[in-house]
Short mmCIF file of N, CA and C in Angstrom, two decimals:
data_model
loop_
_atom_site.label_atom_id
_atom_site.label_comp_id
_atom_site.label_asym_id
_atom_site.label_seq_id
_atom_site.Cartn_x
_atom_site.Cartn_y
_atom_site.Cartn_z
N MET Q 1 -44.76 23.62 -160.51
CA MET Q 1 -43.59 24.61 -160.28
C MET Q 1 -43.24 24.62 -158.75
N THR Q 2 -42.07 24.93 -158.39
CA THR Q 2 -41.65 25.03 -157.00
C THR Q 2 -40.85 26.33 -156.85
N SER Q 3 -40.87 26.77 -155.59
CA SER Q 3 -40.19 28.06 -155.26
C SER Q 3 -38.62 27.79 -155.33
N ALA Q 4 -37.77 28.79 -155.32
CA ALA Q 4 -36.38 28.64 -155.34
C ALA Q 4 -35.95 27.95 -153.99
N THR Q 5 -36.60 28.29 -152.92
CA THR Q 5 -36.29 27.76 -151.66
C THR Q 5 -36.52 26.20 -151.52
N GLU Q 6 -37.36 25.76 -152.46
CA GLU Q 6 -37.68 24.31 -152.51
C GLU Q 6 -37.04 23.71 -153.63
N ARG Q 7 -35.80 23.92 -153.87
CA ARG Q 7 -35.05 23.23 -154.94
C ARG Q 7 -35.28 21.83 -154.81
N PRO Q 8 -35.44 20.99 -155.87
CA PRO Q 8 -35.62 19.60 -155.84
C PRO Q 8 -34.39 18.94 -155.21
N LEU Q 9 -34.63 17.76 -154.58
CA LEU Q 9 -33.55 16.90 -154.01
C LEU Q 9 -33.07 16.16 -155.29
N LEU Q 10 -31.80 15.76 -155.20
CA LEU Q 10 -31.38 14.84 -156.27
C LEU Q 10 -30.61 13.73 -155.47
N PHE Q 11 -31.28 12.54 -155.34
CA PHE Q 11 -30.77 11.41 -154.74
C PHE Q 11 -29.83 10.60 -155.70
N LEU Q 12 -28.61 10.44 -155.36
CA LEU Q 12 -27.56 9.98 -156.26
C LEU Q 12 -26.94 8.70 -155.82
N ASP Q 13 -26.92 7.69 -156.68
CA ASP Q 13 -26.25 6.39 -156.32
C ASP Q 13 -24.82 6.48 -156.97
N VAL Q 14 -24.00 5.70 -156.48
CA VAL Q 14 -22.54 5.71 -156.93
C VAL Q 14 -22.25 4.59 -157.96
N ASP Q 15 -22.49 3.35 -157.58
CA ASP Q 15 -22.21 2.20 -158.55
C ASP Q 15 -23.15 2.17 -159.81
N GLY Q 16 -22.53 2.43 -160.87
CA GLY Q 16 -23.34 2.50 -161.99
C GLY Q 16 -23.45 3.90 -162.55
N PRO Q 17 -24.11 4.72 -161.91
CA PRO Q 17 -24.21 6.16 -162.48
C PRO Q 17 -22.82 6.85 -162.36
N LEU Q 18 -22.14 6.70 -161.34
CA LEU Q 18 -20.81 7.56 -161.14
C LEU Q 18 -19.61 6.67 -161.50
N ILE Q 19 -19.71 5.38 -161.13
CA ILE Q 19 -18.65 4.45 -161.50
C ILE Q 19 -19.30 3.31 -162.38
N PRO Q 20 -19.03 3.65 -163.72
CA PRO Q 20 -19.64 2.69 -164.68
C PRO Q 20 -19.01 1.43 -164.59
N PHE Q 21 -19.73 0.33 -165.03
CA PHE Q 21 -19.16 -1.00 -164.82
C PHE Q 21 -18.52 -1.41 -166.25
N GLY Q 22 -18.86 -0.72 -167.25
CA GLY Q 22 -18.07 -0.93 -168.54
C GLY Q 22 -16.62 -0.50 -168.51
N ALA Q 23 -15.71 -1.42 -168.90
CA ALA Q 23 -14.30 -1.00 -168.87
C ALA Q 23 -14.05 0.07 -169.98
N SER Q 24 -13.01 0.79 -169.83
CA SER Q 24 -12.70 1.88 -170.69
C SER Q 24 -12.22 1.15 -172.07
N SER Q 25 -11.70 -0.10 -171.95
CA SER Q 25 -11.34 -0.82 -172.94
C SER Q 25 -12.52 -1.35 -173.82
N GLY Q 26 -13.76 -1.18 -173.35
CA GLY Q 26 -14.88 -1.97 -173.97
C GLY Q 26 -15.21 -3.19 -173.45
N ARG Q 27 -14.39 -3.72 -172.45
CA ARG Q 27 -14.67 -5.10 -171.86
C ARG Q 27 -15.45 -4.85 -170.65
N PRO Q 28 -16.62 -5.49 -170.35
CA PRO Q 28 -17.30 -5.19 -169.10
C PRO Q 28 -16.44 -5.94 -167.92
N GLN Q 29 -16.78 -5.22 -166.66
CA GLN Q 29 -15.99 -5.71 -165.60
C GLN Q 29 -16.92 -6.90 -165.00
N ALA Q 30 -16.16 -7.86 -164.39
CA ALA Q 30 -16.86 -9.07 -163.75
C ALA Q 30 -17.66 -8.71 -162.65
N ALA Q 31 -17.26 -7.80 -161.83
CA ALA Q 31 -17.81 -7.38 -160.59
C ALA Q 31 -17.96 -5.94 -160.38
N ALA Q 32 -18.96 -5.44 -159.59
CA ALA Q 32 -19.16 -4.19 -159.31
C ALA Q 32 -18.41 -3.79 -158.04
N ALA Q 33 -18.23 -2.56 -157.79
CA ALA Q 33 -17.45 -2.12 -156.60
C ALA Q 33 -18.28 -2.57 -155.39
N ASP Q 34 -17.63 -3.03 -154.44
CA ASP Q 34 -18.19 -3.51 -153.07
C ASP Q 34 -18.16 -2.31 -152.14
N ALA Q 35 -19.31 -1.96 -151.49
CA ALA Q 35 -19.10 -0.82 -150.55
C ALA Q 35 -18.32 -1.20 -149.32
N SER Q 36 -18.17 -2.49 -149.05
CA SER Q 36 -17.29 -2.92 -147.99
C SER Q 36 -15.76 -2.68 -148.29
N THR Q 37 -15.39 -2.42 -149.57
CA THR Q 37 -14.10 -2.03 -149.88
C THR Q 37 -13.86 -0.70 -150.43
N SER Q 38 -15.07 0.05 -150.24
CA SER Q 38 -15.06 1.45 -150.94
C SER Q 38 -13.99 2.41 -150.34
N GLY Q 39 -13.59 2.15 -149.09
CA GLY Q 39 -12.60 3.03 -148.43
C GLY Q 39 -11.24 2.74 -148.93
N ASP Q 40 -11.02 1.66 -149.61
CA ASP Q 40 -9.73 1.20 -150.11
C ASP Q 40 -9.29 2.14 -151.29
N GLN Q 41 -8.29 2.89 -151.11
CA GLN Q 41 -7.81 3.80 -152.13
C GLN Q 41 -7.34 3.08 -153.35
N GLY Q 42 -7.04 1.77 -153.18
CA GLY Q 42 -6.46 0.94 -154.24
C GLY Q 42 -7.60 0.40 -155.07
N ASN Q 43 -8.87 0.65 -154.86
CA ASN Q 43 -10.00 0.08 -155.60
C ASN Q 43 -9.88 0.41 -157.00
N PRO Q 44 -9.60 -0.50 -157.90
CA PRO Q 44 -9.33 -0.07 -159.37
C PRO Q 44 -10.53 0.54 -160.04
N LEU Q 45 -11.77 0.40 -159.45
CA LEU Q 45 -13.04 0.99 -160.17
C LEU Q 45 -12.97 2.45 -159.81
N LEU Q 46 -12.30 3.00 -158.82
CA LEU Q 46 -12.41 4.42 -158.53
C LEU Q 46 -11.76 5.18 -159.66
N THR Q 47 -10.86 4.57 -160.46
CA THR Q 47 -10.29 5.32 -161.62
C THR Q 47 -11.30 5.67 -162.57
N ARG Q 48 -12.50 5.05 -162.69
CA ARG Q 48 -13.50 5.40 -163.58
C ARG Q 48 -14.28 6.51 -163.22
N LEU Q 49 -14.20 7.10 -161.98
CA LEU Q 49 -14.83 8.32 -161.74
C LEU Q 49 -14.36 9.51 -162.54
N ASP Q 50 -15.30 10.11 -163.10
CA ASP Q 50 -15.06 11.44 -163.93
C ASP Q 50 -14.81 12.49 -163.11
N PRO Q 51 -13.69 13.14 -163.08
CA PRO Q 51 -13.52 14.33 -162.11
C PRO Q 51 -14.43 15.40 -162.42
N GLY Q 52 -15.05 15.62 -163.62
CA GLY Q 52 -16.01 16.75 -164.01
C GLY Q 52 -17.38 16.53 -163.63
N LEU Q 53 -17.67 15.39 -163.07
CA LEU Q 53 -18.97 15.14 -162.75
C LEU Q 53 -19.55 15.95 -161.64
N GLY Q 54 -18.68 16.25 -160.64
CA GLY Q 54 -19.14 17.14 -159.51
C GLY Q 54 -19.65 18.49 -159.90
N SER Q 55 -18.88 19.11 -160.80
CA SER Q 55 -19.35 20.58 -161.26
C SER Q 55 -20.67 20.42 -162.06
N ARG Q 56 -20.77 19.36 -162.88
CA ARG Q 56 -21.92 19.23 -163.69
C ARG Q 56 -23.21 18.91 -162.72
N LEU Q 57 -23.03 18.12 -161.83
CA LEU Q 57 -24.08 17.81 -160.83
C LEU Q 57 -24.45 19.06 -160.08
N THR Q 58 -23.58 19.84 -159.61
CA THR Q 58 -23.73 21.12 -158.84
C THR Q 58 -24.39 22.13 -159.68
N ALA Q 59 -24.18 22.31 -160.96
CA ALA Q 59 -24.76 23.11 -161.83
C ALA Q 59 -26.29 22.91 -162.09
N LEU Q 60 -26.74 21.73 -161.74
CA LEU Q 60 -28.10 21.29 -161.98
C LEU Q 60 -29.01 22.23 -161.00
N GLY Q 61 -28.51 22.69 -159.77
CA GLY Q 61 -29.13 23.56 -158.97
C GLY Q 61 -30.01 22.76 -157.91
N CYS Q 62 -29.80 21.52 -157.75
CA CYS Q 62 -30.54 20.67 -156.84
C CYS Q 62 -29.89 20.61 -155.47
N HIS Q 63 -30.55 20.13 -154.49
CA HIS Q 63 -29.97 19.66 -153.18
C HIS Q 63 -29.41 18.28 -153.33
N LEU Q 64 -28.19 18.10 -153.47
CA LEU Q 64 -27.61 16.73 -153.89
C LEU Q 64 -27.55 16.02 -152.57
N MET Q 65 -27.83 14.75 -152.59
CA MET Q 65 -27.81 13.75 -151.53
C MET Q 65 -27.28 12.48 -152.03
N TRP Q 66 -26.43 11.84 -151.13
CA TRP Q 66 -26.04 10.45 -151.44
C TRP Q 66 -27.28 9.47 -151.20
N ALA Q 67 -27.61 8.65 -152.09
CA ALA Q 67 -28.48 7.54 -151.89
C ALA Q 67 -27.93 6.26 -152.41
N THR Q 68 -26.95 5.77 -151.51
CA THR Q 68 -26.10 4.75 -152.10
C THR Q 68 -25.69 3.90 -150.86
N THR Q 69 -25.43 2.68 -150.96
CA THR Q 69 -24.93 1.64 -149.98
C THR Q 69 -23.61 2.15 -149.57
N TRP Q 70 -22.79 2.93 -150.26
CA TRP Q 70 -21.56 3.46 -149.81
C TRP Q 70 -21.66 4.39 -148.53
N MET Q 71 -22.76 4.95 -148.44
CA MET Q 71 -23.17 5.74 -147.20
C MET Q 71 -22.17 6.77 -147.10
N GLU Q 72 -21.55 7.15 -145.86
CA GLU Q 72 -20.64 8.06 -145.68
C GLU Q 72 -19.26 7.93 -146.34
N GLU Q 73 -19.03 6.76 -146.67
CA GLU Q 73 -17.76 6.57 -147.58
C GLU Q 73 -17.83 7.28 -148.92
N ALA Q 74 -19.07 7.55 -149.33
CA ALA Q 74 -19.21 8.34 -150.57
C ALA Q 74 -18.47 9.77 -150.47
N ASN Q 75 -18.65 10.34 -149.20
CA ASN Q 75 -18.12 11.57 -148.90
C ASN Q 75 -16.67 11.61 -148.72
N LYS Q 76 -16.11 10.47 -148.22
CA LYS Q 76 -14.66 10.27 -147.92
C LYS Q 76 -14.00 9.95 -149.30
N VAL Q 77 -14.44 9.20 -150.13
CA VAL Q 77 -13.81 8.46 -151.27
C VAL Q 77 -14.26 9.07 -152.57
N VAL Q 78 -15.57 9.36 -152.83
CA VAL Q 78 -16.08 9.68 -154.11
C VAL Q 78 -15.98 11.27 -154.22
N SER Q 79 -16.61 11.93 -153.28
CA SER Q 79 -16.75 13.34 -153.32
C SER Q 79 -15.40 14.06 -153.76
N PRO Q 80 -14.33 13.80 -153.06
CA PRO Q 80 -13.10 14.49 -153.35
C PRO Q 80 -12.53 14.18 -154.77
N ARG Q 81 -12.85 13.00 -155.37
CA ARG Q 81 -12.46 12.68 -156.63
C ARG Q 81 -13.22 13.23 -157.77
N ILE Q 82 -14.51 13.70 -157.48
CA ILE Q 82 -15.28 14.29 -158.52
C ILE Q 82 -15.61 15.87 -158.18
N GLY Q 83 -14.96 16.30 -157.24
CA GLY Q 83 -15.15 17.73 -156.89
C GLY Q 83 -16.49 18.15 -156.25
N LEU Q 84 -17.10 17.25 -155.36
CA LEU Q 84 -18.20 17.56 -154.68
C LEU Q 84 -17.86 17.91 -153.25
N PRO Q 85 -18.68 18.75 -152.55
CA PRO Q 85 -18.47 18.92 -151.19
C PRO Q 85 -19.06 17.74 -150.46
N ARG Q 86 -18.94 17.68 -149.10
CA ARG Q 86 -19.59 16.70 -148.23
C ARG Q 86 -21.02 16.88 -148.46
N LEU Q 87 -21.75 15.83 -148.77
CA LEU Q 87 -23.18 15.78 -149.06
C LEU Q 87 -23.96 15.06 -148.06
N PRO Q 88 -25.28 15.44 -147.80
CA PRO Q 88 -26.00 14.58 -146.74
C PRO Q 88 -26.11 13.19 -147.30
N VAL Q 89 -26.28 12.32 -146.46
CA VAL Q 89 -26.34 10.80 -146.82
C VAL Q 89 -27.80 10.27 -146.26
N VAL Q 90 -28.45 9.70 -147.28
CA VAL Q 90 -29.58 9.13 -146.87
C VAL Q 90 -29.27 7.93 -146.03
N GLU Q 91 -29.87 7.85 -144.87
CA GLU Q 91 -29.64 6.72 -143.94
C GLU Q 91 -30.65 5.68 -144.11
N TRP Q 92 -30.20 4.46 -144.55
CA TRP Q 92 -31.16 3.31 -144.82
C TRP Q 92 -31.55 2.61 -143.51
N PRO Q 93 -32.62 2.08 -143.59
CA PRO Q 93 -33.16 1.24 -142.44
C PRO Q 93 -32.24 0.20 -142.11
N ALA Q 94 -32.24 -0.32 -140.85
CA ALA Q 94 -31.34 -1.40 -140.52
C ALA Q 94 -31.37 -2.63 -141.38
N SER Q 95 -32.52 -2.94 -141.82
CA SER Q 95 -32.69 -4.10 -142.83
C SER Q 95 -33.36 -3.58 -144.18
N TYR Q 96 -32.88 -4.05 -145.19
CA TYR Q 96 -33.42 -3.67 -146.51
C TYR Q 96 -34.48 -4.73 -146.89
N VAL Q 97 -35.50 -4.62 -145.98
CA VAL Q 97 -36.61 -5.64 -146.27
C VAL Q 97 -37.31 -5.13 -147.45
N ASP Q 98 -37.71 -6.14 -148.45
CA ASP Q 98 -38.59 -5.98 -149.57
C ASP Q 98 -40.03 -5.72 -149.08
N GLU Q 99 -40.48 -4.45 -149.05
CA GLU Q 99 -41.92 -4.20 -148.79
C GLU Q 99 -42.53 -3.62 -150.03
N GLY Q 100 -43.76 -3.82 -150.21
CA GLY Q 100 -44.49 -3.35 -151.23
C GLY Q 100 -44.55 -4.39 -152.44
N PRO Q 101 -45.08 -3.96 -153.55
CA PRO Q 101 -45.24 -4.85 -154.75
C PRO Q 101 -43.85 -5.52 -155.12
N ARG Q 102 -44.06 -6.77 -155.84
CA ARG Q 102 -42.98 -7.41 -156.42
C ARG Q 102 -42.35 -6.35 -157.44
N GLY Q 103 -40.94 -6.38 -157.50
CA GLY Q 103 -40.36 -5.50 -158.34
C GLY Q 103 -40.02 -4.19 -157.91
N LEU Q 104 -40.52 -3.74 -156.73
CA LEU Q 104 -40.19 -2.54 -156.10
C LEU Q 104 -38.89 -2.40 -155.51
N HIS Q 105 -37.99 -1.54 -155.86
CA HIS Q 105 -36.57 -1.47 -155.54
C HIS Q 105 -36.71 -1.18 -153.79
N TRP Q 106 -35.76 -1.65 -153.21
CA TRP Q 106 -35.78 -1.55 -151.71
C TRP Q 106 -35.51 -0.15 -151.20
N LYS Q 107 -34.99 0.66 -152.16
CA LYS Q 107 -34.73 2.18 -151.91
C LYS Q 107 -35.88 3.08 -152.16
N THR Q 108 -36.87 2.66 -152.89
CA THR Q 108 -37.90 3.42 -153.30
C THR Q 108 -38.78 4.06 -152.29
N ARG Q 109 -39.33 3.37 -151.46
CA ARG Q 109 -40.09 3.73 -150.32
C ARG Q 109 -39.49 4.69 -149.40
N HIS Q 110 -38.20 4.41 -149.06
CA HIS Q 110 -37.40 5.21 -148.19
C HIS Q 110 -37.10 6.62 -148.84
N LEU Q 111 -36.82 6.55 -150.07
CA LEU Q 111 -36.50 7.86 -150.71
C LEU Q 111 -37.81 8.73 -150.71
N VAL Q 112 -38.92 8.12 -150.98
CA VAL Q 112 -40.26 9.11 -151.00
C VAL Q 112 -40.41 9.56 -149.47
N GLU Q 113 -40.02 8.81 -148.57
CA GLU Q 113 -40.14 9.25 -147.25
C GLU Q 113 -39.21 10.42 -146.93
N TRP Q 114 -38.06 10.37 -147.39
CA TRP Q 114 -36.95 11.44 -147.23
C TRP Q 114 -37.42 12.69 -148.02
N ALA Q 115 -38.04 12.43 -149.20
CA ALA Q 115 -38.44 13.68 -149.93
C ALA Q 115 -39.53 14.41 -149.24
N ASN Q 116 -40.42 13.69 -148.58
CA ASN Q 116 -41.48 14.28 -147.75
C ASN Q 116 -42.30 15.28 -148.59
N GLY Q 117 -42.66 14.98 -149.82
CA GLY Q 117 -43.59 15.82 -150.59
C GLY Q 117 -42.79 16.82 -151.57
N ARG Q 118 -41.57 16.83 -151.35
CA ARG Q 118 -40.70 17.81 -152.10
C ARG Q 118 -40.41 17.12 -153.49
N PRO Q 119 -40.28 18.09 -154.55
CA PRO Q 119 -39.80 17.41 -155.86
C PRO Q 119 -38.50 16.80 -155.70
N PHE Q 120 -38.26 15.72 -156.43
CA PHE Q 120 -36.89 14.99 -156.45
C PHE Q 120 -36.74 14.32 -157.69
N ILE Q 121 -35.32 14.16 -157.82
CA ILE Q 121 -34.91 13.33 -158.92
C ILE Q 121 -34.18 12.19 -158.19
N TRP Q 122 -34.17 11.00 -158.73
CA TRP Q 122 -33.40 9.82 -158.29
C TRP Q 122 -32.67 9.27 -159.41
N VAL Q 123 -31.33 9.31 -159.21
CA VAL Q 123 -30.37 8.89 -160.31
C VAL Q 123 -29.90 7.47 -159.85
N ASP Q 124 -30.14 6.42 -160.69
CA ASP Q 124 -29.86 5.16 -160.19
C ASP Q 124 -29.80 4.16 -161.35
N ASP Q 125 -29.19 3.07 -161.32
CA ASP Q 125 -29.01 2.14 -162.48
C ASP Q 125 -30.00 1.02 -162.25
N GLU Q 126 -30.78 1.00 -161.17
CA GLU Q 126 -31.64 -0.19 -160.81
C GLU Q 126 -33.06 0.28 -160.82
N ILE Q 127 -33.49 1.47 -161.32
CA ILE Q 127 -34.98 1.87 -161.37
C ILE Q 127 -35.67 0.99 -162.41
N SER Q 128 -36.91 0.71 -161.93
CA SER Q 128 -37.81 -0.10 -162.78
C SER Q 128 -39.15 0.71 -163.03
N ALA Q 129 -39.99 0.12 -163.89
CA ALA Q 129 -41.31 0.66 -164.07
C ALA Q 129 -42.12 0.54 -162.88
N MET Q 130 -41.86 -0.47 -161.96
CA MET Q 130 -42.64 -0.63 -160.75
C MET Q 130 -42.31 0.54 -159.70
N ASP Q 131 -41.01 0.94 -159.81
CA ASP Q 131 -40.67 2.03 -159.00
C ASP Q 131 -41.39 3.34 -159.45
N ARG Q 132 -41.31 3.49 -160.74
CA ARG Q 132 -42.08 4.81 -161.21
C ARG Q 132 -43.59 4.77 -160.93
N LEU Q 133 -44.28 3.62 -161.12
CA LEU Q 133 -45.66 3.57 -160.71
C LEU Q 133 -45.86 3.71 -159.24
N TRP Q 134 -45.04 3.17 -158.45
CA TRP Q 134 -45.20 3.37 -156.90
C TRP Q 134 -45.05 4.84 -156.61
N VAL Q 135 -44.04 5.48 -157.21
CA VAL Q 135 -43.76 6.86 -156.72
C VAL Q 135 -44.92 7.82 -157.25
N ASP Q 136 -45.32 7.48 -158.37
CA ASP Q 136 -46.59 8.29 -158.98
C ASP Q 136 -47.72 8.12 -158.05
N ALA Q 137 -47.90 6.91 -157.61
CA ALA Q 137 -49.10 6.79 -156.70
C ALA Q 137 -48.83 7.25 -155.21
N SER Q 138 -47.66 7.28 -154.75
CA SER Q 138 -47.42 7.54 -153.46
C SER Q 138 -46.74 8.94 -153.11
N HIS Q 139 -46.28 9.52 -154.02
CA HIS Q 139 -45.49 10.76 -153.85
C HIS Q 139 -46.33 12.05 -154.35
N PRO Q 140 -46.68 12.91 -153.46
CA PRO Q 140 -47.66 14.02 -153.87
C PRO Q 140 -46.81 15.16 -154.72
N GLY Q 141 -45.43 15.05 -154.64
CA GLY Q 141 -44.73 16.13 -155.34
C GLY Q 141 -44.34 15.57 -156.70
N LEU Q 142 -43.59 16.45 -157.44
CA LEU Q 142 -43.06 16.09 -158.70
C LEU Q 142 -41.81 15.23 -158.39
N SER Q 143 -41.57 14.27 -159.46
CA SER Q 143 -40.39 13.39 -159.37
C SER Q 143 -40.05 13.10 -160.73
N LEU Q 144 -38.66 12.76 -160.77
CA LEU Q 144 -38.14 12.14 -161.94
C LEU Q 144 -37.28 10.96 -161.46
N LEU Q 145 -37.59 9.81 -161.85
CA LEU Q 145 -36.79 8.67 -161.58
C LEU Q 145 -35.94 8.34 -162.87
N HIS Q 146 -34.71 8.66 -162.81
CA HIS Q 146 -33.81 8.60 -164.02
C HIS Q 146 -32.89 7.38 -163.99
N ARG Q 147 -33.11 6.43 -164.73
CA ARG Q 147 -32.22 5.22 -164.82
C ARG Q 147 -31.11 5.42 -165.72
N VAL Q 148 -29.88 5.11 -165.14
CA VAL Q 148 -28.63 5.36 -165.96
C VAL Q 148 -28.20 4.00 -166.35
N ASP Q 149 -27.67 4.04 -167.60
CA ASP Q 149 -27.04 2.66 -168.09
C ASP Q 149 -25.81 2.35 -167.29
N PRO Q 150 -25.69 1.40 -166.54
CA PRO Q 150 -24.62 1.12 -165.65
C PRO Q 150 -23.34 0.83 -166.47
N VAL Q 151 -23.33 0.50 -167.68
CA VAL Q 151 -22.15 0.20 -168.38
C VAL Q 151 -21.47 1.51 -168.85
N LYS Q 152 -22.22 2.56 -168.98
CA LYS Q 152 -21.69 3.80 -169.48
C LYS Q 152 -21.60 4.78 -168.28
N GLY Q 153 -22.47 4.75 -167.27
CA GLY Q 153 -22.55 5.73 -166.21
C GLY Q 153 -23.31 7.00 -166.84
N LEU Q 154 -23.21 8.18 -165.93
CA LEU Q 154 -23.92 9.35 -166.43
C LEU Q 154 -23.22 9.84 -167.70
N THR Q 155 -24.00 10.21 -168.73
CA THR Q 155 -23.50 10.70 -170.03
C THR Q 155 -24.13 12.01 -170.26
N ASP Q 156 -23.70 12.75 -171.32
CA ASP Q 156 -24.37 13.95 -171.68
C ASP Q 156 -25.78 13.81 -171.93
N ALA Q 157 -26.33 12.77 -172.44
CA ALA Q 157 -27.69 12.59 -172.70
C ALA Q 157 -28.41 12.63 -171.34
N ASP Q 158 -27.80 12.05 -170.38
CA ASP Q 158 -28.42 11.90 -168.97
C ASP Q 158 -28.54 13.34 -168.39
N PHE Q 159 -27.46 14.09 -168.46
CA PHE Q 159 -27.50 15.39 -167.97
C PHE Q 159 -28.50 16.29 -168.66
N THR Q 160 -28.66 16.12 -170.07
CA THR Q 160 -29.74 16.78 -170.80
C THR Q 160 -30.99 16.63 -170.25
N ALA Q 161 -31.40 15.30 -170.17
CA ALA Q 161 -32.58 14.85 -169.59
C ALA Q 161 -32.94 15.49 -168.22
N LEU Q 162 -31.96 15.45 -167.33
CA LEU Q 162 -32.05 16.03 -165.86
C LEU Q 162 -32.37 17.45 -165.99
N ALA Q 163 -31.46 18.23 -166.95
CA ALA Q 163 -31.71 19.66 -167.09
C ALA Q 163 -33.14 19.99 -167.72
N ASP Q 164 -33.54 19.21 -168.68
CA ASP Q 164 -34.82 19.54 -169.28
C ASP Q 164 -35.94 19.35 -168.26
N TRP Q 165 -35.88 18.40 -167.41
CA TRP Q 165 -36.98 18.14 -166.35
C TRP Q 165 -36.79 19.37 -165.38
N LEU Q 166 -35.70 19.75 -164.93
CA LEU Q 166 -35.56 20.84 -163.93
C LEU Q 166 -36.13 22.16 -164.46
N ARG Q 167 -35.93 22.35 -165.73
CA ARG Q 167 -36.44 23.61 -166.40
C ARG Q 167 -37.95 23.76 -166.27
N LEU Q 168 -38.55 22.60 -166.29
CA LEU Q 168 -40.03 22.57 -165.94
C LEU Q 168 -40.32 22.72 -164.45
N VAL Q 169 -39.58 22.46 -163.62
CA VAL Q 169 -39.87 22.44 -162.18
C VAL Q 169 -39.36 23.75 -161.44
N ILE Q 170 -38.18 24.17 -161.84
CA ILE Q 170 -37.56 25.41 -161.17
C ILE Q 170 -37.83 26.48 -162.09
N PRO Q 171 -38.45 27.57 -161.35
CA PRO Q 171 -38.56 28.86 -162.18
C PRO Q 171 -37.26 29.64 -162.22
N ARG Q 172 -36.86 30.05 -163.34
CA ARG Q 172 -35.75 30.80 -163.45
C ARG Q 172 -35.83 32.27 -163.66
#
């Protein structure tokens, strides 16, 4: 359990969880959104953002943080479209060097450092079993690494899984 002042962090990726790669017509997209064009208001993938996601994420009661290569662009382009305020942004190291065991995502070690022992949720479409094993062995606090289907993005089932975990961690 954690105190109310130690609400869990929720590290949030953009491409996949918030911008699903499956077309609304059921045809998959050939390419994902490119962070280098993320400021382009004409980016056709931005229309896939669900404007109701912001209120659903806020209702979870976590400290929301961007954990995406979109960096500050997520605040400028994504937040207003889904109803989120400006969020803190995880600053990535200058180089995304693969450190650690084979299969460990380049974000994993850095997110554990950012959490600094606090309970956290990581919502991403690239989480693997190796990431879960590494976090279990390296992070003293509670954690939930929640992999989202990048074709569908965050669904009701995902929000249920997040809320169920949080009920175990946050005293109400």
